[in-house]
């Protein structure tokens, strides 16, 4: 419905806006996003495929067209959590590249230059939590998910983004793994975020 559509629009607007933060510095370092931060078709499927799958499953469950293992409220958590995860990842990456004072690999804690695949920073991590909070807050405020699902959603986004950092540090760009593109990693990231959020909410009895 319209609430899910607005969630997607909110992700696109916030994600595009944060890529412009510190653009001059990022361009000077050669680590700025292409197209001035505007999203292309490849970004859409990598970032929104999980949300679309959860929304489709929700629709089929509500209409009774198919037996779905998860309840409709749990699937809506998946929609919100996948977008919250990706927005958190975008905030973490863009703010980390612009303002991260110390960036290091999540696997070895070795200091590396900003923009390195798998690199994290305190500033970026905090910004990532803030980004996921934006979408989780919208999800609660719009009625897509109950208030009790907000904290599990933000925690799941943090978990998923750490998983993505590990993939970036250990596998992405390595020889023989050319199929592991940014879009594929984004899909894995959002899938982990949605699954973790649903699992945490079920454990907590939030849905």
PDB file of C-alpha atoms in Angstrom:
ATOM      1  CA  UNK A   1       0.000   0.000   0.000  1.00  0.00           C
ATOM      2  CA  UNK A   2       0.899   3.667   0.174  1.00  0.00           C
ATOM      3  CA  UNK A   3       2.761   3.254   3.466  1.00  0.00           C
ATOM      4  CA  UNK A   4       5.224   0.828   1.919  1.00  0.00           C
ATOM      5  CA  UNK A   5       5.603   3.075  -1.118  1.00  0.00           C
ATOM      6  CA  UNK A   6       6.400   6.059   1.110  1.00  0.00           C
ATOM      7  CA  UNK A   7       8.976   3.945   2.967  1.00  0.00           C
ATOM      8  CA  UNK A   8      10.720   3.272  -0.342  1.00  0.00           C
ATOM      9  CA  UNK A   9      10.598   6.930  -1.316  1.00  0.00           C
ATOM     10  CA  UNK A  10      11.970   7.915   2.104  1.00  0.00           C
ATOM     11  CA  UNK A  11      14.892   5.547   1.597  1.00  0.00           C
ATOM     12  CA  UNK A  12      15.656   6.979  -1.840  1.00  0.00           C
ATOM     13  CA  UNK A  13      15.448  10.606  -0.703  1.00  0.00           C
ATOM     14  CA  UNK A  14      17.466  10.135   2.496  1.00  0.00           C
ATOM     15  CA  UNK A  15      20.011   7.896   0.789  1.00  0.00           C
ATOM     16  CA  UNK A  16      20.535  10.336  -2.074  1.00  0.00           C
ATOM     17  CA  UNK A  17      20.787  13.290   0.331  1.00  0.00           C
ATOM     18  CA  UNK A  18      23.451  11.727   2.546  1.00  0.00           C
ATOM     19  CA  UNK A  19      25.678  10.923  -0.444  1.00  0.00           C
ATOM     20  CA  UNK A  20      26.032  14.678  -0.946  1.00  0.00           C
ATOM     21  CA  UNK A  21      27.464  15.186   2.549  1.00  0.00           C
ATOM     22  CA  UNK A  22      31.163  15.999   2.326  1.00  0.00           C
ATOM     23  CA  UNK A  23      31.080  15.492  -1.439  1.00  0.00           C
ATOM     24  CA  UNK A  24      34.058  17.743  -2.152  1.00  0.00           C
ATOM     25  CA  UNK A  25      36.289  15.774   0.211  1.00  0.00           C
ATOM     26  CA  UNK A  26      35.092  12.435  -1.132  1.00  0.00           C
ATOM     27  CA  UNK A  27      35.603  13.540  -4.731  1.00  0.00           C
ATOM     28  CA  UNK A  28      39.112  14.716  -3.923  1.00  0.00           C
ATOM     29  CA  UNK A  29      39.879  11.290  -2.457  1.00  0.00           C
ATOM     30  CA  UNK A  30      38.225   9.494  -5.372  1.00  0.00           C
ATOM     31  CA  UNK A  31      35.688   7.703  -3.155  1.00  0.00           C
ATOM     32  CA  UNK A  32      32.478   9.582  -3.963  1.00  0.00           C
ATOM     33  CA  UNK A  33      29.418   7.839  -5.378  1.00  0.00           C
ATOM     34  CA  UNK A  34      28.983   7.932  -9.145  1.00  0.00           C
ATOM     35  CA  UNK A  35      26.224   9.958 -10.811  1.00  0.00           C
ATOM     36  CA  UNK A  36      26.343  12.432  -7.932  1.00  0.00           C
ATOM     37  CA  UNK A  37      24.622   9.937  -5.640  1.00  0.00           C
ATOM     38  CA  UNK A  38      21.623   9.380  -7.925  1.00  0.00           C
ATOM     39  CA  UNK A  39      20.355   5.801  -7.862  1.00  0.00           C
ATOM     40  CA  UNK A  40      20.256   3.719 -11.054  1.00  0.00           C
ATOM     41  CA  UNK A  41      18.320   0.532 -11.924  1.00  0.00           C
ATOM     42  CA  UNK A  42      21.078  -1.709 -10.568  1.00  0.00           C
ATOM     43  CA  UNK A  43      20.898   0.082  -7.217  1.00  0.00           C
ATOM     44  CA  UNK A  44      17.139  -0.399  -7.065  1.00  0.00           C
ATOM     45  CA  UNK A  45      17.141  -4.180  -7.374  1.00  0.00           C
ATOM     46  CA  UNK A  46      20.077  -4.654  -5.022  1.00  0.00           C
ATOM     47  CA  UNK A  47      18.598  -2.384  -2.369  1.00  0.00           C
ATOM     48  CA  UNK A  48      14.862  -2.996  -2.712  1.00  0.00           C
ATOM     49  CA  UNK A  49      14.499  -6.616  -3.883  1.00  0.00           C
ATOM     50  CA  UNK A  50      14.124  -7.965  -0.352  1.00  0.00           C
ATOM     51  CA  UNK A  51      11.488  -5.365   0.526  1.00  0.00           C
ATOM     52  CA  UNK A  52       9.616  -6.198  -2.682  1.00  0.00           C
ATOM     53  CA  UNK A  53       9.696  -9.938  -1.933  1.00  0.00           C
ATOM     54  CA  UNK A  54       8.409  -9.375   1.603  1.00  0.00           C
ATOM     55  CA  UNK A  55       5.677  -7.064   0.301  1.00  0.00           C
ATOM     56  CA  UNK A  56       4.628  -9.614  -2.328  1.00  0.00           C
ATOM     57  CA  UNK A  57       4.501 -12.391   0.275  1.00  0.00           C
ATOM     58  CA  UNK A  58       2.465 -10.119   2.546  1.00  0.00           C
ATOM     59  CA  UNK A  59      -0.004  -9.394  -0.234  1.00  0.00           C
ATOM     60  CA  UNK A  60      -0.449 -13.068  -1.073  1.00  0.00           C
ATOM     61  CA  UNK A  61      -0.861 -13.972   2.599  1.00  0.00           C
ATOM     62  CA  UNK A  62      -3.495 -11.289   3.200  1.00  0.00           C
ATOM     63  CA  UNK A  63      -5.466 -12.298   0.107  1.00  0.00           C
ATOM     64  CA  UNK A  64      -5.171 -15.959   1.020  1.00  0.00           C
ATOM     65  CA  UNK A  65      -3.652 -16.837  -2.346  1.00  0.00           C
ATOM     66  CA  UNK A  66      -0.785 -18.825  -0.882  1.00  0.00           C
ATOM     67  CA  UNK A  67       0.286 -20.460   2.339  1.00  0.00           C
ATOM     68  CA  UNK A  68       3.052 -18.287   3.776  1.00  0.00           C
ATOM     69  CA  UNK A  69       5.159 -19.469   6.706  1.00  0.00           C
ATOM     70  CA  UNK A  70       5.372 -16.002   8.260  1.00  0.00           C
ATOM     71  CA  UNK A  71       2.488 -13.897   9.521  1.00  0.00           C
ATOM     72  CA  UNK A  72       1.552 -10.681   7.677  1.00  0.00           C
ATOM     73  CA  UNK A  73       2.852  -8.477  10.577  1.00  0.00           C
ATOM     74  CA  UNK A  74       6.205 -10.308  10.457  1.00  0.00           C
ATOM     75  CA  UNK A  75       6.443  -9.761   6.704  1.00  0.00           C
ATOM     76  CA  UNK A  76       5.804  -6.037   7.149  1.00  0.00           C
ATOM     77  CA  UNK A  77       8.671  -5.972   9.632  1.00  0.00           C
ATOM     78  CA  UNK A  78      10.760  -7.525   6.859  1.00  0.00           C
ATOM     79  CA  UNK A  79       9.792  -4.730   4.471  1.00  0.00           C
ATOM     80  CA  UNK A  80      10.753  -1.993   6.933  1.00  0.00           C
ATOM     81  CA  UNK A  81      13.865  -3.745   8.227  1.00  0.00           C
ATOM     82  CA  UNK A  82      15.318  -4.353   4.765  1.00  0.00           C
ATOM     83  CA  UNK A  83      15.020  -0.656   3.894  1.00  0.00           C
ATOM     84  CA  UNK A  84      16.255   0.386   7.347  1.00  0.00           C
ATOM     85  CA  UNK A  85      19.277  -1.862   6.872  1.00  0.00           C
ATOM     86  CA  UNK A  86      20.164  -0.359   3.507  1.00  0.00           C
ATOM     87  CA  UNK A  87      19.643   3.213   4.660  1.00  0.00           C
ATOM     88  CA  UNK A  88      21.817   2.498   7.699  1.00  0.00           C
ATOM     89  CA  UNK A  89      24.489   1.072   5.404  1.00  0.00           C
ATOM     90  CA  UNK A  90      24.334   4.155   3.172  1.00  0.00           C
ATOM     91  CA  UNK A  91      24.570   6.530   6.134  1.00  0.00           C
ATOM     92  CA  UNK A  92      27.474   4.568   7.617  1.00  0.00           C
ATOM     93  CA  UNK A  93      29.374   4.507   4.341  1.00  0.00           C
ATOM     94  CA  UNK A  94      28.860   8.133   3.336  1.00  0.00           C
ATOM     95  CA  UNK A  95      29.382   9.704   6.761  1.00  0.00           C
ATOM     96  CA  UNK A  96      32.294   7.386   7.461  1.00  0.00           C
ATOM     97  CA  UNK A  97      34.012   8.415   4.226  1.00  0.00           C
ATOM     98  CA  UNK A  98      33.392  12.096   4.901  1.00  0.00           C
ATOM     99  CA  UNK A  99      34.074  12.346   8.642  1.00  0.00           C
ATOM    100  CA  UNK A 100      35.575   9.080   9.836  1.00  0.00           C
ATOM    101  CA  UNK A 101      38.761   9.942  11.693  1.00  0.00           C
ATOM    102  CA  UNK A 102      39.928   6.334  12.083  1.00  0.00           C
ATOM    103  CA  UNK A 103      38.806   3.665   9.633  1.00  0.00           C
ATOM    104  CA  UNK A 104      39.762   0.034  10.051  1.00  0.00           C
ATOM    105  CA  UNK A 105      38.882  -3.386   8.651  1.00  0.00           C
ATOM    106  CA  UNK A 106      36.128  -5.113  10.598  1.00  0.00           C
ATOM    107  CA  UNK A 107      37.969  -8.429  10.385  1.00  0.00           C
ATOM    108  CA  UNK A 108      41.515  -7.514  11.453  1.00  0.00           C
ATOM    109  CA  UNK A 109      41.100  -4.027  12.974  1.00  0.00           C
ATOM    110  CA  UNK A 110      43.956  -2.908  10.741  1.00  0.00           C
ATOM    111  CA  UNK A 111      43.793   0.794   9.857  1.00  0.00           C
ATOM    112  CA  UNK A 112      42.936   1.418   6.215  1.00  0.00           C
ATOM    113  CA  UNK A 113      42.062   4.481   4.084  1.00  0.00           C
ATOM    114  CA  UNK A 114      38.438   5.685   4.037  1.00  0.00           C
ATOM    115  CA  UNK A 115      36.412   4.026   1.279  1.00  0.00           C
ATOM    116  CA  UNK A 116      38.197   0.667   1.561  1.00  0.00           C
ATOM    117  CA  UNK A 117      35.816  -2.278   1.133  1.00  0.00           C
ATOM    118  CA  UNK A 118      34.912  -3.628   4.563  1.00  0.00           C
ATOM    119  CA  UNK A 119      36.220  -0.558   6.416  1.00  0.00           C
ATOM    120  CA  UNK A 120      34.289   0.821   9.388  1.00  0.00           C
ATOM    121  CA  UNK A 121      34.611   3.837  11.653  1.00  0.00           C
ATOM    122  CA  UNK A 122      32.977   5.048  14.851  1.00  0.00           C
ATOM    123  CA  UNK A 123      31.449   8.045  13.094  1.00  0.00           C
ATOM    124  CA  UNK A 124      30.089   5.895  10.301  1.00  0.00           C
ATOM    125  CA  UNK A 125      28.724   3.271  12.687  1.00  0.00           C
ATOM    126  CA  UNK A 126      26.829   5.880  14.716  1.00  0.00           C
ATOM    127  CA  UNK A 127      25.480   7.449  11.532  1.00  0.00           C
ATOM    128  CA  UNK A 128      24.379   4.010  10.363  1.00  0.00           C
ATOM    129  CA  UNK A 129      22.353   3.491  13.528  1.00  0.00           C
ATOM    130  CA  UNK A 130      20.799   6.915  12.955  1.00  0.00           C
ATOM    131  CA  UNK A 131      19.878   6.010   9.383  1.00  0.00           C
ATOM    132  CA  UNK A 132      18.183   2.783  10.407  1.00  0.00           C
ATOM    133  CA  UNK A 133      16.340   4.658  13.155  1.00  0.00           C
ATOM    134  CA  UNK A 134      14.795   6.953  10.549  1.00  0.00           C
ATOM    135  CA  UNK A 135      13.142   4.062   8.705  1.00  0.00           C
ATOM    136  CA  UNK A 136      12.264   2.178  11.884  1.00  0.00           C
ATOM    137  CA  UNK A 137      10.654   5.340  13.247  1.00  0.00           C
ATOM    138  CA  UNK A 138       8.661   5.748  10.060  1.00  0.00           C
ATOM    139  CA  UNK A 139       7.599   2.105  10.209  1.00  0.00           C
ATOM    140  CA  UNK A 140       6.215   2.571  13.715  1.00  0.00           C
ATOM    141  CA  UNK A 141       4.710   5.995  13.047  1.00  0.00           C
ATOM    142  CA  UNK A 142       2.921   4.825   9.899  1.00  0.00           C
ATOM    143  CA  UNK A 143       1.593   1.686  11.535  1.00  0.00           C
ATOM    144  CA  UNK A 144       3.570  -0.710   9.346  1.00  0.00           C
ATOM    145  CA  UNK A 145       4.953  -2.338  12.478  1.00  0.00           C
ATOM    146  CA  UNK A 146       4.341  -2.109  16.247  1.00  0.00           C
ATOM    147  CA  UNK A 147       6.554   0.020  18.533  1.00  0.00           C
ATOM    148  CA  UNK A 148       8.035  -3.134  20.043  1.00  0.00           C
ATOM    149  CA  UNK A 149       9.563  -3.968  16.657  1.00  0.00           C
ATOM    150  CA  UNK A 150      11.637  -0.766  16.436  1.00  0.00           C
ATOM    151  CA  UNK A 151      14.587  -1.844  18.588  1.00  0.00           C
ATOM    152  CA  UNK A 152      14.871  -5.319  16.982  1.00  0.00           C
ATOM    153  CA  UNK A 153      14.793  -3.639  13.561  1.00  0.00           C
ATOM    154  CA  UNK A 154      17.632  -1.252  14.403  1.00  0.00           C
ATOM    155  CA  UNK A 155      19.663  -4.061  16.022  1.00  0.00           C
ATOM    156  CA  UNK A 156      19.098  -6.285  12.991  1.00  0.00           C
ATOM    157  CA  UNK A 157      20.262  -3.504  10.674  1.00  0.00           C
ATOM    158  CA  UNK A 158      23.454  -3.138  12.715  1.00  0.00           C
ATOM    159  CA  UNK A 159      24.053  -6.900  12.578  1.00  0.00           C
ATOM    160  CA  UNK A 160      23.447  -7.023   8.823  1.00  0.00           C
ATOM    161  CA  UNK A 161      25.752  -4.096   8.135  1.00  0.00           C
ATOM    162  CA  UNK A 162      28.519  -5.756  10.105  1.00  0.00           C
ATOM    163  CA  UNK A 163      27.984  -8.900   8.040  1.00  0.00           C
ATOM    164  CA  UNK A 164      28.280  -6.775   4.897  1.00  0.00           C
ATOM    165  CA  UNK A 165      31.529  -5.254   6.180  1.00  0.00           C
ATOM    166  CA  UNK A 166      32.953  -8.740   6.722  1.00  0.00           C
ATOM    167  CA  UNK A 167      31.941  -9.771   3.197  1.00  0.00           C
ATOM    168  CA  UNK A 168      33.537  -6.615   1.828  1.00  0.00           C
ATOM    169  CA  UNK A 169      36.766  -7.216   3.740  1.00  0.00           C
ATOM    170  CA  UNK A 170      37.105 -10.912   2.937  1.00  0.00           C
ATOM    171  CA  UNK A 171      35.395 -11.695  -0.354  1.00  0.00           C
ATOM    172  CA  UNK A 172      34.216  -8.728  -2.438  1.00  0.00           C
ATOM    173  CA  UNK A 173      36.572  -7.933  -5.298  1.00  0.00           C
ATOM    174  CA  UNK A 174      38.635 -11.061  -4.772  1.00  0.00           C
ATOM    175  CA  UNK A 175      39.771 -13.211  -7.694  1.00  0.00           C
ATOM    176  CA  UNK A 176      37.136 -15.715  -8.778  1.00  0.00           C
ATOM    177  CA  UNK A 177      34.350 -13.799  -7.052  1.00  0.00           C
ATOM    178  CA  UNK A 178      33.505 -11.346  -9.796  1.00  0.00           C
ATOM    179  CA  UNK A 179      29.824 -12.246  -9.413  1.00  0.00           C
ATOM    180  CA  UNK A 180      29.894 -10.728  -5.909  1.00  0.00           C
ATOM    181  CA  UNK A 181      29.069  -7.218  -7.118  1.00  0.00           C
ATOM    182  CA  UNK A 182      27.907  -4.307  -4.989  1.00  0.00           C
ATOM    183  CA  UNK A 183      24.322  -5.109  -5.965  1.00  0.00           C
ATOM    184  CA  UNK A 184      24.626  -8.750  -4.879  1.00  0.00           C
ATOM    185  CA  UNK A 185      26.203  -7.700  -1.573  1.00  0.00           C
ATOM    186  CA  UNK A 186      23.427  -5.148  -1.076  1.00  0.00           C
ATOM    187  CA  UNK A 187      20.833  -7.877  -1.619  1.00  0.00           C
ATOM    188  CA  UNK A 188      22.554 -10.133   0.911  1.00  0.00           C
ATOM    189  CA  UNK A 189      22.765  -7.202   3.322  1.00  0.00           C
ATOM    190  CA  UNK A 190      19.047  -6.417   3.155  1.00  0.00           C
ATOM    191  CA  UNK A 191      18.105 -10.107   3.285  1.00  0.00           C
ATOM    192  CA  UNK A 192      20.114 -10.609   6.470  1.00  0.00           C
ATOM    193  CA  UNK A 193      18.597  -7.442   7.956  1.00  0.00           C
ATOM    194  CA  UNK A 194      15.039  -8.522   7.210  1.00  0.00           C
ATOM    195  CA  UNK A 195      15.582 -12.085   8.440  1.00  0.00           C
ATOM    196  CA  UNK A 196      17.322 -10.945  11.620  1.00  0.00           C
ATOM    197  CA  UNK A 197      14.602  -8.395  12.387  1.00  0.00           C
ATOM    198  CA  UNK A 198      11.827 -10.920  11.868  1.00  0.00           C
ATOM    199  CA  UNK A 199      13.652 -13.466  14.007  1.00  0.00           C
ATOM    200  CA  UNK A 200      14.328 -10.989  16.823  1.00  0.00           C
ATOM    201  CA  UNK A 201      10.717  -9.757  16.755  1.00  0.00           C
ATOM    202  CA  UNK A 202       9.400 -13.319  16.912  1.00  0.00           C
ATOM    203  CA  UNK A 203      11.709 -14.106  19.838  1.00  0.00           C
ATOM    204  CA  UNK A 204      10.592 -10.951  21.642  1.00  0.00           C
ATOM    205  CA  UNK A 205       6.920 -11.548  20.865  1.00  0.00           C
ATOM    206  CA  UNK A 206       6.718  -8.205  19.045  1.00  0.00           C
ATOM    207  CA  UNK A 207       4.787  -9.695  16.081  1.00  0.00           C
TER     208      UNK A 207
END
